[in-house]
């Protein structure tokens, strides 16, 4: 029979998506333990024909667990992931706590599954799930990197509310209603109106003028590709969209590459769907990508600012909660079996 599984942070947006994805993919767990803070402990969750009681997360929670999916914030991961690993439980962590740690694989299954070499269920260890905007970008760019060698990547993101959690999604809906009704705007999550607005990503600013979200795109890409010299810059923006990120990406390559070759490579790429209908001016939208496994790519075109054929522009949409978090983590867990 399959591994015993635990979900840490089951009441959050990603925790809830873990349950949906595990069921969709018929993940072969033998037992499922739902863990959350004392505040949620005792609540029951009806799921997949069973009734589960949420247990309080403690240091003793992992002795009988083979794989634990974490999505309860960095501080919970920092404290409990090492405890779980020491108890022989293999952790797949959705937080940023260990992504850049030496010896911790940072994995997108379609991109760098080999990074999981030597890691398996029930043997301990921590595997880090990359940041959602990194996953969505690299699902589309990696096939092109393999085709013609990316030398420089410029990313502008248009990030959904879900990346800031269920509370941000709820506030976007509330503010939109308030704005349409001409009522005062409720502002609990962000220090400015979100409905009918957009703003620089809410992650903390760092010393070089980039925010943490932008630096994650840079550093995580270098680690996942194992190529620290690739030039990367990013601008991350929060936009009033519910749960799918959109990203505009400009690429410079080491070698010539045509639009046709790029589309051919993308058409063969696992986890990628193409919407690229110039005649109909029809390209990916966040609503195309919402609740879908694949990332959606379009607007593939030669970069006309260059004198050569070594530049491409493209546009990508991907579900932040699904492929950006829960699906990617469950796909990692599948590779641990
Ligand atoms: C965001 N990447 O979208 C973050 C979520 N972890 O804000």
Short mmCIF file of C-alpha atoms and ligand atoms in Angstrom, two decimals:
data_model
loop_
_atom_site.label_atom_id
_atom_site.label_comp_id
_atom_site.label_asym_id
_atom_site.label_seq_id
_atom_site.Cartn_x
_atom_site.Cartn_y
_atom_site.Cartn_z
CA UNK A 1 0.00 0.00 0.00
CA UNK A 2 1.02 3.60 -0.57
CA UNK A 3 2.73 6.14 1.66
CA UNK A 4 1.15 7.72 4.70
CA UNK A 5 0.62 11.37 3.86
CA UNK A 6 0.25 14.54 5.91
CA UNK A 7 -0.83 18.01 4.84
CA UNK A 8 0.46 20.88 6.98
CA UNK A 9 -1.65 24.02 6.54
CA UNK A 10 -4.71 22.23 5.22
CA UNK A 11 -7.07 25.18 5.86
CA UNK A 12 -5.19 27.59 3.57
CA UNK A 13 -5.84 28.13 -0.16
CA UNK A 14 -2.95 25.85 -1.16
CA UNK A 15 -3.78 23.30 1.55
CA UNK A 16 -7.30 23.01 0.17
CA UNK A 17 -5.88 22.68 -3.35
CA UNK A 18 -3.63 19.85 -2.15
CA UNK A 19 -6.79 17.87 -1.31
CA UNK A 20 -8.34 18.57 -4.74
CA UNK A 21 -5.17 17.64 -6.63
CA UNK A 22 -4.55 14.46 -4.60
CA UNK A 23 -8.05 13.31 -5.49
CA UNK A 24 -7.80 14.34 -9.15
CA UNK A 25 -4.56 12.39 -9.53
CA UNK A 26 -5.71 9.48 -7.40
CA UNK A 27 -2.54 9.77 -5.33
CA UNK A 28 -1.94 6.34 -3.72
CA UNK A 29 -1.73 7.34 -0.05
CA UNK A 30 -2.49 4.67 2.56
CA UNK A 31 -3.35 7.19 5.27
CA UNK A 32 -3.98 10.96 5.33
CA UNK A 33 -3.32 13.24 8.29
CA UNK A 34 -4.54 16.85 8.19
CA UNK A 35 -2.46 19.17 10.33
CA UNK A 36 -3.04 22.82 11.21
CA UNK A 37 -2.70 25.26 14.07
CA UNK A 38 -4.48 24.70 17.40
CA UNK A 39 -7.06 27.22 16.16
CA UNK A 40 -8.26 24.80 13.47
CA UNK A 41 -7.63 21.54 15.34
CA UNK A 42 -10.77 19.50 15.94
CA UNK A 43 -12.60 20.75 12.85
CA UNK A 44 -13.72 17.99 10.51
CA UNK A 45 -13.18 18.01 6.75
CA UNK A 46 -15.46 15.93 4.53
CA UNK A 47 -13.37 14.80 1.61
CA UNK A 48 -13.15 11.97 -0.91
CA UNK A 49 -15.94 10.06 0.81
CA UNK A 50 -14.30 10.25 4.20
CA UNK A 51 -14.46 12.48 7.24
CA UNK A 52 -11.14 13.78 8.53
CA UNK A 53 -10.54 15.55 11.82
CA UNK A 54 -7.89 18.26 11.65
CA UNK A 55 -5.15 17.55 14.16
CA UNK A 56 -2.97 20.13 15.85
CA UNK A 57 0.52 20.33 14.37
CA UNK A 58 3.06 19.25 17.01
CA UNK A 59 6.65 17.97 17.08
CA UNK A 60 5.22 14.46 17.43
CA UNK A 61 3.03 14.69 14.32
CA UNK A 62 5.41 13.01 11.87
CA UNK A 63 6.58 9.68 13.32
CA UNK A 64 4.00 7.74 11.27
CA UNK A 65 4.18 9.87 8.13
CA UNK A 66 6.14 9.08 4.94
CA UNK A 67 5.48 12.32 2.99
CA UNK A 68 4.36 15.70 4.38
CA UNK A 69 3.16 18.51 2.09
CA UNK A 70 3.77 21.85 3.81
CA UNK A 71 2.04 25.12 2.99
CA UNK A 72 1.65 26.98 6.27
CA UNK A 73 4.14 29.80 5.90
CA UNK A 74 7.88 30.04 6.25
CA UNK A 75 8.05 30.10 10.05
CA UNK A 76 6.07 26.86 10.40
CA UNK A 77 8.26 25.22 7.76
CA UNK A 78 11.46 26.46 9.39
CA UNK A 79 10.39 24.94 12.73
CA UNK A 80 8.66 21.71 11.71
CA UNK A 81 10.19 20.57 8.39
CA UNK A 82 13.53 19.60 10.01
CA UNK A 83 11.64 17.83 12.82
CA UNK A 84 9.59 15.91 10.25
CA UNK A 85 12.70 15.05 8.23
CA UNK A 86 14.52 13.82 11.35
CA UNK A 87 11.51 11.59 12.06
CA UNK A 88 12.00 9.94 8.64
CA UNK A 89 9.23 11.89 6.92
CA UNK A 90 10.09 13.34 3.49
CA UNK A 91 8.93 16.96 3.30
CA UNK A 92 7.73 18.82 0.20
CA UNK A 93 7.74 22.44 1.32
CA UNK A 94 5.81 25.14 -0.54
CA UNK A 95 7.33 27.96 1.53
CA UNK A 96 10.50 29.83 0.61
CA UNK A 97 12.23 28.72 3.83
CA UNK A 98 14.64 26.18 2.31
CA UNK A 99 14.54 26.92 -1.44
CA UNK A 100 18.06 28.32 -1.57
CA UNK A 101 19.51 25.98 1.09
CA UNK A 102 22.51 23.92 0.00
CA UNK A 103 21.48 20.29 -0.47
CA UNK A 104 17.75 21.04 -0.69
CA UNK A 105 16.42 20.17 -4.16
CA UNK A 106 14.33 22.95 -5.73
CA UNK A 107 12.17 21.08 -8.23
CA UNK A 108 9.81 21.52 -11.13
CA UNK A 109 9.15 17.90 -12.22
CA UNK A 110 8.99 18.76 -15.94
CA UNK A 111 12.24 20.76 -15.68
CA UNK A 112 14.71 19.18 -13.25
CA UNK A 113 13.40 15.86 -11.89
CA UNK A 114 16.97 14.58 -11.59
CA UNK A 115 17.45 16.96 -8.66
CA UNK A 116 15.39 14.44 -6.66
CA UNK A 117 18.03 11.72 -7.08
CA UNK A 118 18.44 9.90 -3.77
CA UNK A 119 15.26 11.34 -2.22
CA UNK A 120 12.35 8.99 -1.59
CA UNK A 121 9.23 8.72 0.55
CA UNK A 122 9.76 7.86 4.19
CA UNK A 123 13.49 8.38 4.12
CA UNK A 124 13.50 11.95 5.44
CA UNK A 125 14.80 14.99 3.60
CA UNK A 126 13.31 18.30 2.52
CA UNK A 127 12.37 19.16 -1.08
CA UNK A 128 11.46 22.78 -1.87
CA UNK A 129 8.63 23.78 -4.17
CA UNK A 130 9.69 26.88 -6.17
CA UNK A 131 7.84 30.17 -6.05
CA UNK A 132 4.71 30.18 -8.22
CA UNK A 133 5.89 32.93 -10.58
CA UNK A 134 9.16 31.05 -11.10
CA UNK A 135 7.35 27.77 -11.86
CA UNK A 136 5.01 29.42 -14.36
CA UNK A 137 7.84 31.21 -16.17
CA UNK A 138 10.15 28.19 -16.33
CA UNK A 139 7.45 25.81 -17.54
CA UNK A 140 7.33 27.90 -20.72
CA UNK A 141 10.96 29.04 -20.97
CA UNK A 142 12.81 25.78 -20.23
CA UNK A 143 11.83 24.08 -23.54
CA UNK A 144 13.21 27.17 -25.32
CA UNK A 145 16.33 27.18 -23.14
CA UNK A 146 17.00 23.60 -24.17
CA UNK A 147 16.41 24.53 -27.83
CA UNK A 148 18.66 27.59 -28.12
CA UNK A 149 20.29 28.38 -24.78
CA UNK A 150 18.80 31.33 -22.87
CA UNK A 151 21.44 34.01 -22.27
CA UNK A 152 19.15 36.67 -20.74
CA UNK A 153 15.56 36.65 -19.48
CA UNK A 154 13.43 39.72 -18.73
CA UNK A 155 10.14 38.95 -16.95
CA UNK A 156 7.22 41.23 -16.12
CA UNK A 157 4.60 39.51 -14.00
CA UNK A 158 0.90 40.28 -13.47
CA UNK A 159 0.21 38.34 -10.27
CA UNK A 160 -3.15 37.20 -8.96
CA UNK A 161 -4.65 37.78 -5.54
CA UNK A 162 -4.33 34.09 -4.64
CA UNK A 163 -0.58 34.55 -4.27
CA UNK A 164 -1.32 36.66 -1.22
CA UNK A 165 -3.73 34.04 0.18
CA UNK A 166 -7.45 33.48 0.55
CA UNK A 167 -7.84 36.71 2.52
CA UNK A 168 -6.53 38.72 -0.42
CA UNK A 169 -8.94 36.94 -2.79
CA UNK A 170 -11.81 37.68 -0.42
CA UNK A 171 -10.77 41.32 -0.13
CA UNK A 172 -10.52 41.74 -3.91
CA UNK A 173 -14.10 40.51 -4.25
CA UNK A 174 -15.33 42.71 -1.40
CA UNK A 175 -13.56 45.83 -2.70
CA UNK A 176 -14.90 45.24 -6.22
CA UNK A 177 -18.46 45.15 -4.88
CA UNK A 178 -17.81 48.20 -2.72
CA UNK A 179 -16.31 50.13 -5.64
CA UNK A 180 -19.23 49.28 -7.93
CA UNK A 181 -21.70 50.28 -5.20
CA UNK A 182 -19.85 53.51 -4.54
CA UNK A 183 -19.21 52.44 -0.95
CA UNK A 184 -16.05 53.12 1.10
CA UNK A 185 -13.31 50.63 0.22
CA UNK A 186 -12.29 48.10 2.91
CA UNK A 187 -8.49 47.91 3.14
CA UNK A 188 -7.21 45.16 5.47
CA UNK A 189 -4.64 43.31 3.35
CA UNK A 190 -2.89 45.96 1.27
CA UNK A 191 -2.32 49.66 2.15
CA UNK A 192 -4.09 50.78 -1.01
CA UNK A 193 -7.14 49.92 -3.05
CA UNK A 194 -6.78 46.66 -4.96
CA UNK A 195 -10.03 46.61 -6.98
CA UNK A 196 -9.63 48.37 -10.36
CA UNK A 197 -6.00 49.03 -9.46
CA UNK A 198 -2.57 47.35 -9.63
CA UNK A 199 0.64 47.84 -7.69
CA UNK A 200 4.23 46.78 -7.24
CA UNK A 201 4.29 43.31 -5.63
CA UNK A 202 3.66 43.48 -1.88
CA UNK A 203 6.75 41.39 -0.92
CA UNK A 204 9.44 43.26 1.07
CA UNK A 205 11.85 45.54 -0.77
CA UNK A 206 15.51 44.45 -0.80
CA UNK A 207 18.71 46.49 -0.83
CA UNK A 208 19.06 46.69 -4.61
CA UNK A 209 15.62 48.12 -5.34
CA UNK A 210 14.16 44.75 -6.29
CA UNK A 211 11.47 43.15 -4.10
CA UNK A 212 11.76 39.61 -2.73
CA UNK A 213 9.42 38.21 -5.37
CA UNK A 214 11.67 39.51 -8.15
CA UNK A 215 14.82 38.20 -6.47
CA UNK A 216 13.15 34.76 -6.09
CA UNK A 217 12.66 34.67 -9.88
CA UNK A 218 16.36 35.42 -10.37
CA UNK A 219 17.87 33.14 -7.73
CA UNK A 220 15.48 30.21 -8.11
CA UNK A 221 15.94 30.11 -11.88
CA UNK A 222 19.72 30.00 -11.44
CA UNK A 223 19.38 27.09 -8.98
CA UNK A 224 16.77 25.10 -10.94
CA UNK A 225 18.70 25.36 -14.22
CA UNK A 226 22.05 25.02 -12.46
CA UNK A 227 23.29 28.01 -14.47
CA UNK A 228 24.14 30.96 -12.19
CA UNK A 229 25.47 33.14 -15.04
CA UNK A 230 22.25 33.60 -16.97
CA UNK A 231 21.23 37.27 -16.86
CA UNK A 232 17.77 37.66 -15.35
CA UNK A 233 15.73 40.68 -14.34
CA UNK A 234 12.10 40.80 -13.21
CA UNK A 235 9.36 43.27 -12.34
CA UNK A 236 6.55 41.72 -10.29
CA UNK A 237 3.18 43.44 -10.13
CA UNK A 238 0.02 42.51 -8.22
CA UNK A 239 -3.09 42.81 -10.41
CA UNK A 240 -6.84 42.43 -9.63
CA UNK A 241 -7.14 38.85 -10.91
CA UNK A 242 -8.26 35.96 -8.70
CA UNK A 243 -5.97 32.94 -9.11
CA UNK A 244 -3.84 32.84 -12.26
CA UNK A 245 -0.62 34.73 -12.87
CA UNK A 246 0.29 36.21 -16.24
CA UNK A 247 3.88 36.89 -17.29
CA UNK A 248 5.40 38.78 -20.22
CA UNK A 249 8.84 37.34 -21.02
CA UNK A 250 11.64 38.54 -23.27
CA UNK A 251 14.45 36.09 -24.03
CA UNK A 252 17.90 36.46 -25.55
CA UNK A 253 19.50 33.23 -26.75
CA UNK A 254 22.99 31.98 -27.38
CA UNK A 255 21.91 30.63 -30.80
CA UNK A 256 19.48 31.64 -33.57
CA UNK A 257 15.91 30.49 -32.99
CA UNK A 258 12.82 30.92 -35.14
CA UNK A 259 9.21 31.39 -34.07
CA UNK A 260 8.41 28.05 -35.75
CA UNK A 261 11.14 26.19 -33.84
CA UNK A 262 9.99 27.78 -30.59
CA UNK A 263 6.36 26.82 -31.18
CA UNK A 264 7.42 23.31 -32.14
CA UNK A 265 9.40 22.94 -28.90
CA UNK A 266 6.52 24.34 -26.83
CA UNK A 267 4.00 22.04 -28.55
CA UNK A 268 6.04 19.06 -27.39
CA UNK A 269 6.58 20.32 -23.83
CA UNK A 270 4.78 18.51 -20.99
CA UNK A 271 2.50 20.76 -18.95
CA UNK A 272 2.35 23.46 -21.64
CA UNK A 273 -0.63 24.41 -23.83
CA UNK A 274 -0.40 26.93 -26.67
CA UNK A 275 -2.95 29.65 -27.43
CA UNK A 276 -1.34 31.61 -30.25
CA UNK A 277 -3.98 32.58 -32.81
CA UNK A 278 -2.78 35.80 -34.44
CA UNK A 279 -5.59 35.89 -36.98
CA UNK A 280 -8.16 35.92 -34.20
CA UNK A 281 -5.92 37.95 -31.88
CA UNK A 282 -6.53 35.18 -29.33
CA UNK A 283 -3.84 34.54 -26.74
CA UNK A 284 -3.65 33.16 -23.15
CA UNK A 285 -5.72 34.83 -20.45
CA UNK A 286 -5.73 34.16 -16.68
CA UNK A 287 -9.23 32.72 -17.00
CA UNK A 288 -7.95 30.22 -19.59
CA UNK A 289 -5.36 29.04 -17.06
CA UNK A 290 -7.47 29.13 -13.88
CA UNK A 291 -8.02 25.70 -12.34
CA UNK A 292 -5.98 24.08 -15.14
CA UNK A 293 -2.86 21.92 -14.80
CA UNK A 294 -1.03 23.38 -17.80
CA UNK A 295 0.56 26.78 -18.28
CA UNK A 296 -0.69 28.56 -21.40
CA UNK A 297 1.74 30.21 -23.82
CA UNK A 298 1.18 32.61 -26.71
CA UNK A 299 2.38 35.85 -28.36
CA UNK A 300 5.49 33.91 -29.45
CA UNK A 301 7.33 36.29 -31.74
CA UNK A 302 10.81 37.30 -32.81
CA UNK A 303 12.11 40.25 -30.79
CA UNK A 304 12.25 43.01 -33.45
CA UNK A 305 14.48 45.17 -31.28
CA UNK A 306 17.36 42.86 -32.18
CA UNK A 307 19.24 42.77 -35.52
CA UNK A 308 19.53 38.96 -35.32
CA UNK A 309 17.31 35.92 -34.69
CA UNK A 310 18.40 35.45 -31.09
CA UNK A 311 15.49 37.10 -29.31
CA UNK A 312 11.91 36.03 -28.61
CA UNK A 313 8.97 37.55 -26.74
CA UNK A 314 6.17 35.46 -25.27
CA UNK A 315 3.24 35.66 -22.86
CA UNK A 316 2.39 33.00 -20.29
CA UNK A 317 -0.55 32.38 -17.96
CA UNK A 318 -0.62 29.76 -15.19
CA UNK A 319 -2.78 28.93 -12.20
CA UNK A 320 -0.93 30.18 -9.12
CA UNK A 321 -2.56 27.83 -6.63
CA UNK A 322 -2.45 24.76 -8.88
CA UNK A 323 0.69 24.46 -11.04
CA UNK A 324 2.19 27.38 -9.13
CA UNK A 325 1.92 25.51 -5.83
CA UNK A 326 -0.24 22.46 -5.04
CA UNK A 327 0.01 20.52 -8.32
CA UNK A 328 3.78 21.00 -8.56
CA UNK A 329 4.19 19.77 -4.96
CA UNK A 330 2.01 16.69 -5.55
CA UNK A 331 3.92 15.93 -8.77
CA UNK A 332 7.12 16.04 -6.70
CA UNK A 333 5.52 13.66 -4.18
CA UNK A 334 4.65 11.29 -7.04
CA UNK A 335 8.33 11.18 -7.97
CA UNK A 336 9.18 10.15 -4.39
CA UNK A 337 7.12 6.95 -4.61
C1 LIG B 1 2.74 35.69 -4.64
N1 LIG B 1 4.56 34.19 -5.17
O1 LIG B 1 2.14 35.50 -5.70
C2 LIG B 1 3.71 34.68 -4.11
C3 LIG B 1 2.93 33.57 -3.48
N2 LIG B 1 3.76 32.70 -2.76
O2 LIG B 1 2.54 36.68 -3.93
#
